[in-house]
CSV table of C-alpha atoms and ligand atoms in Angstrom, one decimal:
chain,number,residue,atom,x,y,z
A,1,MET,CA,133.1,-64.5,51.8
A,2,ARG,CA,129.4,-64.8,50.5
A,3,ALA,CA,127.9,-67.9,49.0
A,4,GLY,CA,128.1,-68.1,45.3
A,5,GLU,CA,131.3,-66.0,45.4
A,6,PRO,CA,134.5,-68.0,44.6
A,7,ALA,CA,136.2,-69.3,47.7
A,8,GLY,CA,139.4,-67.0,47.3
A,9,PRO,CA,143.0,-68.2,47.3
A,10,GLY,CA,144.4,-71.0,49.8
A,11,PRO,CA,142.5,-73.8,51.4
A,12,LEU,CA,139.9,-72.6,53.6
A,13,THR,CA,139.8,-73.5,57.2
A,14,ALA,CA,136.8,-75.7,58.7
A,15,GLU,CA,135.2,-72.6,60.4
A,16,GLU,CA,135.2,-70.9,56.8
A,17,ILE,CA,133.7,-73.6,55.2
A,18,ALA,CA,131.0,-73.8,57.8
A,19,ARG,CA,130.3,-70.3,57.3
A,20,TYR,CA,130.3,-70.3,53.7
A,21,VAL,CA,127.7,-73.5,53.9
A,22,VAL,CA,125.6,-71.7,56.0
A,23,ALA,CA,125.7,-68.4,54.1
A,24,ALA,CA,124.0,-70.5,50.8
A,25,ALA,CA,121.7,-72.8,53.0
A,26,VAL,CA,119.9,-69.9,54.5
A,27,TRP,CA,118.7,-69.2,51.0
A,28,ALA,CA,116.8,-72.4,50.9
A,29,PRO,CA,112.8,-71.9,50.6
A,30,SER,CA,111.1,-72.3,54.1
A,31,VAL,CA,107.2,-72.5,54.6
A,32,HIS,CA,106.4,-68.6,55.3
A,33,ASN,CA,109.9,-67.9,55.3
A,34,THR,CA,110.1,-69.0,59.0
A,35,GLN,CA,114.0,-70.4,58.3
A,36,PRO,CA,113.1,-72.8,61.1
A,37,TRP,CA,116.7,-73.9,61.4
A,38,ARG,CA,119.7,-73.3,63.2
A,39,PHE,CA,123.2,-74.8,62.6
A,40,THR,CA,126.4,-75.7,64.9
A,41,ALA,CA,129.7,-76.3,63.6
A,42,ASP,CA,132.5,-78.3,65.4
A,43,GLY,CA,135.7,-79.2,63.2
A,44,GLN,CA,135.1,-80.7,60.1
A,45,GLN,CA,131.5,-81.4,60.8
A,46,ALA,CA,128.2,-79.3,60.7
A,47,SER,CA,124.8,-80.1,62.3
A,48,LEU,CA,121.4,-78.8,61.2
A,49,HIS,CA,119.1,-78.5,63.9
A,50,ALA,CA,115.0,-77.8,63.2
A,51,ASP,CA,114.3,-74.8,65.3
A,52,ALA,CA,110.9,-75.5,66.6
A,53,THR,CA,110.1,-72.2,68.2
A,54,ARG,CA,109.8,-71.4,64.5
A,55,GLN,CA,107.5,-74.2,63.9
A,56,LEU,CA,103.9,-73.1,62.7
A,57,ARG,CA,101.8,-74.5,65.6
A,58,VAL,CA,98.6,-74.4,64.0
A,59,ALA,CA,99.1,-74.7,60.5
A,60,ASP,CA,101.9,-77.2,60.8
A,61,PRO,CA,101.1,-79.3,64.2
A,62,ASP,CA,103.4,-82.0,63.3
A,63,GLY,CA,106.4,-80.1,62.3
A,64,ARG,CA,106.0,-81.7,58.6
A,65,GLU,CA,106.3,-78.5,56.8
A,66,MET,CA,109.2,-77.5,59.1
A,67,MET,CA,111.4,-80.6,58.4
A,68,ILE,CA,110.1,-80.0,54.8
A,69,SER,CA,112.0,-76.5,54.9
A,70,CYS,CA,115.1,-78.2,56.6
A,71,GLY,CA,115.6,-80.5,54.1
A,72,ALA,CA,115.7,-77.8,51.3
A,73,ALA,CA,118.5,-76.3,53.6
A,74,LEU,CA,120.3,-79.4,53.7
A,75,PHE,CA,120.1,-80.2,50.1
A,76,THR,CA,121.5,-76.6,49.6
A,77,ALA,CA,124.6,-76.9,52.4
A,78,ARG,CA,125.3,-80.4,50.4
A,79,LEU,CA,125.7,-78.4,47.4
A,80,ALA,CA,127.7,-75.2,48.5
A,81,LEU,CA,130.2,-78.3,49.9
A,82,ARG,CA,130.3,-79.6,45.9
A,83,SER,CA,130.9,-75.8,45.0
A,84,LEU,CA,134.1,-76.0,47.2
A,85,ASP,CA,135.1,-79.3,45.4
A,86,LEU,CA,134.3,-81.0,48.7
A,87,VAL,CA,132.0,-84.3,48.6
A,88,PRO,CA,129.3,-84.0,51.6
A,89,GLN,CA,128.5,-87.0,53.8
A,90,ALA,CA,125.0,-86.5,55.5
A,91,ASP,CA,123.7,-88.3,58.2
A,92,VAL,CA,120.0,-87.6,58.3
A,93,LEU,CA,118.3,-87.8,61.6
A,94,PRO,CA,121.2,-89.5,63.4
A,95,ASP,CA,120.3,-89.7,67.0
A,96,PRO,CA,116.5,-90.9,67.7
A,97,GLY,CA,116.9,-89.3,71.0
A,98,GLN,CA,117.3,-85.6,69.4
A,99,PRO,CA,114.3,-85.7,66.8
A,100,LEU,CA,115.2,-81.7,65.9
A,101,LEU,CA,118.8,-83.0,64.8
A,102,VAL,CA,118.0,-82.9,61.3
A,103,ALA,CA,121.3,-84.0,59.9
A,104,ARG,CA,125.3,-83.8,60.8
A,105,VAL,CA,127.2,-83.2,57.6
A,106,SER,CA,130.9,-83.6,57.0
A,107,TRP,CA,133.1,-83.1,54.3
A,108,PRO,CA,135.7,-86.0,54.0
A,109,ARG,CA,137.0,-86.4,50.7
A,110,ARG,CA,137.3,-84.1,47.5
A,111,ALA,CA,136.0,-84.4,43.7
A,112,ALA,CA,135.5,-81.7,41.3
A,113,CYS,CA,132.4,-80.1,41.1
A,114,THR,CA,130.4,-80.9,38.0
A,115,ASP,CA,129.0,-78.3,35.6
A,116,PHE,CA,125.6,-79.1,37.0
A,117,GLU,CA,126.1,-78.8,40.3
A,118,ARG,CA,127.9,-75.3,39.4
A,119,ARG,CA,124.8,-74.0,37.6
A,120,LEU,CA,122.5,-75.1,40.4
A,121,PHE,CA,124.6,-73.5,43.1
A,122,GLY,CA,124.4,-70.5,40.9
A,123,GLN,CA,120.8,-70.1,41.3
A,124,VAL,CA,120.7,-70.4,45.2
A,125,ARG,CA,120.2,-66.8,45.8
A,126,GLN,CA,118.5,-65.9,42.4
A,127,ARG,CA,115.8,-68.2,42.9
A,128,ARG,CA,112.5,-66.9,43.9
A,129,THR,CA,109.1,-68.5,44.8
A,130,HIS,CA,106.3,-66.9,42.2
A,131,ARG,CA,103.0,-66.1,43.3
A,132,GLY,CA,100.7,-65.5,40.6
A,133,GLY,CA,100.2,-66.7,36.8
A,134,PHE,CA,102.3,-67.6,34.3
A,135,ASP,CA,103.3,-66.6,30.8
A,136,PRO,CA,101.6,-68.9,28.5
A,137,ALA,CA,104.8,-70.4,27.0
A,138,PRO,CA,105.4,-74.1,27.1
A,139,LEU,CA,108.1,-75.3,29.6
A,140,PRO,CA,111.6,-76.3,27.8
A,141,ALA,CA,111.7,-79.5,26.1
A,142,GLY,CA,113.1,-82.4,28.8
A,143,LEU,CA,112.4,-80.2,32.0
A,144,LEU,CA,109.7,-82.3,33.3
A,145,ASP,CA,111.7,-85.6,32.9
A,146,THR,CA,114.9,-83.8,34.6
A,147,LEU,CA,112.8,-82.7,37.5
A,148,ARG,CA,111.1,-86.3,37.8
A,149,GLU,CA,114.6,-87.7,38.1
A,150,GLY,CA,115.8,-85.5,40.6
A,151,ALA,CA,113.0,-86.2,43.0
A,152,ALA,CA,113.4,-89.7,42.8
A,153,ARG,CA,117.2,-89.4,43.7
A,154,TYR,CA,115.4,-88.5,47.4
A,155,GLY,CA,112.7,-91.2,47.1
A,156,ALA,CA,110.2,-88.7,46.2
A,157,VAL,CA,107.8,-88.6,43.4
A,158,LEU,CA,107.1,-85.6,41.3
A,159,LEU,CA,103.5,-86.3,39.8
A,160,ILE,CA,102.4,-84.2,37.0
A,161,VAL,CA,98.8,-83.3,37.5
A,162,ALA,CA,98.3,-82.9,33.6
A,163,ASP,CA,94.7,-84.1,33.0
A,164,ASP,CA,92.4,-81.0,33.0
A,165,GLY,CA,90.1,-82.7,35.7
A,166,ARG,CA,92.6,-83.8,37.9
A,167,ARG,CA,94.2,-80.2,37.5
A,168,ALA,CA,90.7,-78.6,38.3
A,169,ALA,CA,90.2,-81.0,41.3
A,170,LEU,CA,93.1,-79.8,42.5
A,171,ALA,CA,92.6,-76.2,42.1
A,172,ALA,CA,89.2,-76.8,43.9
A,173,ALA,CA,91.0,-78.2,47.2
A,174,VAL,CA,93.6,-75.2,47.2
A,175,GLU,CA,90.2,-73.2,47.0
A,176,GLN,CA,88.7,-74.9,49.6
A,177,ALA,CA,91.9,-74.7,52.1
A,178,GLU,CA,92.2,-71.1,51.4
A,179,ARG,CA,88.6,-70.3,52.2
A,180,ALA,CA,88.5,-72.3,55.4
A,181,GLN,CA,92.0,-70.9,56.5
A,182,ARG,CA,90.6,-67.1,56.2
A,183,LEU,CA,87.4,-68.3,58.3
A,184,ASP,CA,90.0,-69.5,61.2
A,185,GLY,CA,91.0,-67.1,63.5
A,186,ASP,CA,94.0,-69.0,64.9
A,187,ARG,CA,95.4,-69.8,61.3
A,188,VAL,CA,94.7,-65.9,60.5
A,189,ARG,CA,96.7,-64.7,63.4
A,190,GLU,CA,99.4,-67.0,62.9
A,191,LEU,CA,99.8,-66.2,59.0
A,192,ALA,CA,99.9,-62.5,60.2
A,193,ARG,CA,102.6,-62.9,62.6
A,194,TRP,CA,104.8,-64.2,59.5
A,195,ALA,CA,103.5,-61.1,57.0
A,196,PRO,CA,105.3,-58.3,58.2
A,197,ALA,CA,104.4,-54.6,56.7
A,198,PRO,CA,106.0,-52.9,54.2
A,199,GLY,CA,109.1,-51.5,55.3
A,200,THR,CA,109.7,-53.8,57.7
A,201,ALA,CA,113.5,-54.2,59.0
A,202,ARG,CA,112.6,-58.0,59.9
A,203,THR,CA,114.6,-60.4,58.0
A,204,ASP,CA,112.0,-63.5,58.2
A,205,GLY,CA,108.5,-63.9,57.3
A,206,VAL,CA,107.1,-63.2,53.5
A,207,PRO,CA,107.7,-59.4,52.8
A,208,PRO,CA,105.4,-57.4,50.6
A,209,THR,CA,108.1,-57.3,47.8
A,210,SER,CA,107.5,-61.2,47.6
A,211,TYR,CA,103.7,-61.2,45.9
A,212,PRO,CA,101.5,-59.2,44.2
A,213,ALA,CA,99.1,-56.5,45.6
A,214,ARG,CA,96.5,-57.4,43.3
A,215,ALA,CA,95.7,-61.3,43.2
A,216,GLU,CA,96.2,-62.8,39.5
A,217,HIS,CA,93.3,-65.2,38.8
A,218,THR,CA,94.3,-68.1,36.6
A,219,ASP,CA,92.3,-70.6,35.0
A,220,PRO,CA,91.7,-73.0,37.0
A,221,ASP,CA,92.3,-70.6,39.7
A,222,PHE,CA,94.8,-71.3,42.1
A,223,PRO,CA,94.6,-68.7,44.9
A,224,GLY,CA,97.6,-67.6,46.8
A,225,ARG,CA,97.8,-66.9,50.4
A,226,ASP,CA,96.3,-63.9,52.1
A,227,PHE,CA,99.6,-62.6,53.2
A,228,ALA,CA,98.3,-58.8,52.7
A,229,HIS,CA,95.2,-59.3,54.7
A,230,GLY,CA,93.0,-56.7,52.6
A,231,ARG,CA,95.7,-53.7,53.5
A,232,GLY,CA,96.8,-53.3,50.0
A,233,TRP,CA,100.3,-54.5,50.3
A,234,GLY,CA,102.5,-56.1,47.7
A,235,LEU,CA,104.2,-55.3,44.2
A,236,PRO,CA,102.2,-53.3,41.9
A,237,PRO,CA,101.6,-55.1,38.5
A,238,LEU,CA,104.5,-55.2,36.2
A,239,SER,CA,103.6,-53.2,33.1
A,240,THR,CA,105.0,-55.7,30.9
A,241,ALA,CA,102.8,-58.7,32.1
A,242,SER,CA,100.4,-59.8,29.7
A,243,ARG,CA,96.6,-59.8,31.0
A,244,PHE,CA,96.1,-63.7,30.3
A,245,ARG,CA,98.2,-65.5,33.1
A,246,ALA,CA,98.4,-69.2,33.1
A,247,ALA,CA,98.1,-71.6,35.8
A,248,GLY,CA,101.3,-73.5,35.0
A,249,VAL,CA,102.2,-77.0,34.9
A,250,ALA,CA,100.7,-78.5,38.2
A,251,ALA,CA,102.3,-81.1,40.4
A,252,LEU,CA,102.3,-82.9,43.6
A,253,LEU,CA,105.3,-84.1,45.1
A,254,THR,CA,104.8,-87.1,47.1
A,255,THR,CA,106.6,-89.9,49.1
A,256,ALA,CA,105.6,-93.2,49.9
A,257,GLY,CA,106.2,-93.0,53.9
A,258,ASP,CA,105.1,-89.8,56.0
A,259,ARG,CA,107.6,-89.9,58.7
A,260,PRO,CA,110.1,-87.0,59.5
A,261,VAL,CA,112.7,-88.7,56.9
A,262,ASP,CA,110.4,-88.2,54.3
A,263,TRP,CA,109.7,-84.8,55.1
A,264,ILE,CA,113.5,-84.1,55.1
A,265,ASN,CA,113.9,-86.1,51.7
A,266,ALA,CA,111.0,-84.3,50.3
A,267,GLY,CA,112.5,-81.0,51.3
A,268,GLN,CA,115.6,-82.0,49.4
A,269,ALA,CA,114.0,-83.2,46.4
A,270,LEU,CA,112.1,-79.7,46.5
A,271,GLN,CA,115.3,-77.4,46.5
A,272,ARG,CA,116.6,-79.6,43.8
A,273,ILE,CA,113.8,-79.3,42.0
A,274,LEU,CA,113.4,-75.6,42.3
A,275,LEU,CA,117.1,-75.0,41.6
A,276,THR,CA,117.0,-77.4,38.4
A,277,ALA,CA,113.9,-75.4,37.2
A,278,SER,CA,115.6,-71.9,37.5
A,279,THR,CA,118.7,-73.0,35.5
A,280,SER,CA,115.9,-73.4,32.9
A,281,GLY,CA,114.5,-70.1,33.6
A,282,VAL,CA,111.8,-71.5,35.0
A,283,ALA,CA,109.7,-70.6,38.4
A,284,ALA,CA,107.8,-72.4,40.7
A,285,ALA,CA,104.6,-71.4,42.7
A,286,LEU,CA,103.7,-73.4,46.1
A,287,ASN,CA,99.9,-73.6,46.9
A,288,THR,CA,100.4,-75.9,50.0
A,289,GLN,CA,97.1,-74.4,51.8
A,290,PRO,CA,95.3,-77.9,51.3
A,291,LEU,CA,97.9,-80.1,52.5
A,292,GLU,CA,97.7,-78.2,56.2
A,293,PHE,CA,94.1,-79.6,56.6
A,294,GLY,CA,93.9,-83.1,57.3
A,295,TRP,CA,90.8,-84.0,55.5
A,296,LEU,CA,92.0,-82.3,52.2
A,297,ARG,CA,95.6,-83.8,52.3
A,298,GLU,CA,93.8,-87.1,52.5
A,299,SER,CA,91.6,-86.6,49.7
A,300,ILE,CA,94.6,-85.2,47.8
A,301,ARG,CA,96.4,-88.5,48.6
A,302,THR,CA,93.6,-91.0,47.7
A,303,GLY,CA,92.0,-88.9,44.6
A,304,LEU,CA,95.2,-87.4,43.0
A,305,GLY,CA,98.0,-88.5,44.4
A,306,ASP,CA,97.8,-92.3,43.6
A,307,GLY,CA,98.1,-93.3,47.6
A,308,ALA,CA,101.3,-91.7,48.3
A,309,TYR,CA,101.6,-88.7,50.8
A,310,PRO,CA,101.0,-85.4,49.3
A,311,GLN,CA,104.1,-82.9,50.7
A,312,LEU,CA,104.0,-80.2,48.3
A,313,VAL,CA,101.6,-78.6,45.7
A,314,LEU,CA,103.6,-76.8,43.1
A,315,ARG,CA,103.1,-75.1,39.7
A,316,PHE,CA,105.8,-74.5,37.0
A,317,GLY,CA,105.9,-71.8,34.6
A,318,THR,CA,107.8,-69.2,33.0
A,319,VAL,CA,107.3,-65.2,34.2
A,320,ILE,CA,109.0,-62.1,34.4
A,321,GLN,CA,109.7,-62.0,38.3
A,322,ALA,CA,110.0,-59.1,40.7
A,323,ALA,CA,109.8,-60.6,43.6
A,324,ALA,CA,112.6,-60.0,46.5
A,325,SER,CA,112.8,-62.0,49.7
A,326,VAL,CA,115.2,-61.7,52.9
A,327,ARG,CA,117.0,-64.3,55.3
A,328,ARG,CA,118.4,-63.8,58.6
A,329,PRO,CA,122.1,-63.3,58.3
A,330,PRO,CA,124.2,-66.4,58.6
A,331,ASP,CA,125.8,-65.3,62.2
A,332,ASP,CA,122.1,-65.4,63.5
A,333,VAL,CA,121.8,-68.9,62.9
A,334,LEU,CA,125.2,-70.6,63.1
A,335,SER,CA,127.3,-71.1,66.4
A,336,ALA,CA,129.9,-73.1,67.6
A,337,SER,CA,129.0,-76.7,68.9
A,338,SER,CA,128.7,-76.5,72.2
A,339,SER,CA,127.1,-79.3,72.4
A,340,ASP,CA,124.1,-81.5,70.0
A,341,ASP,CA,122.7,-82.2,73.6
A,342,GLY,CA,119.6,-80.6,75.0
A,343,ASP,CA,117.9,-81.2,71.8
A,344,THR,CA,115.1,-83.4,73.1
A,345,GLY,CA,112.5,-81.7,71.0
A,346,GLU,CA,110.4,-80.8,73.9
A,347,GLY,CA,109.5,-77.6,74.9
B,1,LIG,C1,106.8,-76.2,52.9
B,1,LIG,C2,106.8,-75.2,52.2
B,1,LIG,C3,105.2,-74.9,52.0
B,1,LIG,C4,105.6,-73.7,51.2
B,1,LIG,N1,104.1,-73.1,51.0
B,1,LIG,C5,103.8,-71.8,50.4
B,1,LIG,C6,102.6,-71.6,49.9
B,1,LIG,O1,101.3,-72.3,50.1
B,1,LIG,N2,102.2,-70.3,49.5
B,1,LIG,C7,103.5,-69.8,48.9
B,1,LIG,O2,102.9,-68.5,48.4
B,1,LIG,N3,104.6,-69.9,49.4
B,1,LIG,C8,105.1,-71.3,50.1
B,1,LIG,N4,106.2,-71.5,50.2
B,1,LIG,C9,107.2,-70.6,49.6
B,1,LIG,C10,107.8,-69.8,50.9
B,1,LIG,O3,107.0,-69.0,51.2
B,1,LIG,C11,109.1,-69.2,50.3
B,1,LIG,O4,109.9,-70.1,50.1
B,1,LIG,C12,109.3,-68.1,51.5
B,1,LIG,O5,108.9,-67.2,51.5
B,1,LIG,C13,111.2,-67.6,50.9
B,1,LIG,O6,111.0,-67.2,49.6
B,1,LIG,P1,111.8,-67.7,48.3
B,1,LIG,O7,111.4,-68.9,48.3
B,1,LIG,O8,111.5,-66.5,47.1
B,1,LIG,O9,113.2,-67.9,48.6
B,1,LIG,C14,106.4,-72.9,50.9
B,1,LIG,C15,107.5,-73.2,51.2
B,1,LIG,C16,108.0,-74.3,52.1
B,1,LIG,C17,109.3,-74.8,51.9
């Protein structure tokens, strides 16, 4: 059974439910498509663990982006349960002794899935991260309010950076970070490990089928990450693409605190935002480069983030997308729960 397909006749076993949930959750976004998660299933309960072997040790030494990615997987897992008319109960960071145990999720009751939830779930496999500029068309009316409300459900704030000066300042921070990243050998090597060559059989990392071969510039310019590293990899330009590319609506996703629980909540908010936008045909680009440099993150926090902690830099817009991504098969990330122990966060 694949995520997004009808559950089939008859009640599912707990094992089938866990498989269905994980098959959907793996389609969450994650930094460099590291998919830094694993799942264990035990009766009517599944546990989501951060996989620290997939953490970006150079760019993400605190595991902030790893936990955001896991939060996005948690939101997707909960949504998958809703698609089965089950009501998820999630216990986030349930054990202080196991900092990598992101959440335990059970499904104690039933309630019919709403139309909105079903539409969101329909986007789990369709949604793709966009890399480049957007068409000049405005966003559908009311969408930004809906996205803001979605973020607030997880204690996060989607701050639209509408003012031209502030938007230019945010773009300049992305540009500065991208320049610093390209000059730092450790960062370049780490990125290269998650940027496989064309034709790769890998099921993680950012494949050349998911970024443009020719960087698209916008005004103000939000440069993308250098996955190809001068090797010409990437998608050819779409013949229908207009030459004028807009930067789109720029935004910061912020949280009042900056602890692992805030990162997980930011990830849940992120996936809700991305899937909601996708139901309206709106794509998102992520430019989180400046948040991987402490000094730039701090200057964004104080200068643009109203003092709250920036967790993600996003741009929204409409675009024809040709990007494709990959995921590890659910069997690679799901195991029966021998125990939740041994997950001390060390090593
Ligand atoms: C915390 C986080 C940070 C990310 N930062 C960037 C980024 O700076 N640039 C980018 O192109 N994509 C970024 N992404 C998107 C991932 O690269 C993307 O989710 C992953 O490659 C899987 O592709 P998909 O989203 O199309 O399924 C980020 C995702 C997360 C969760």
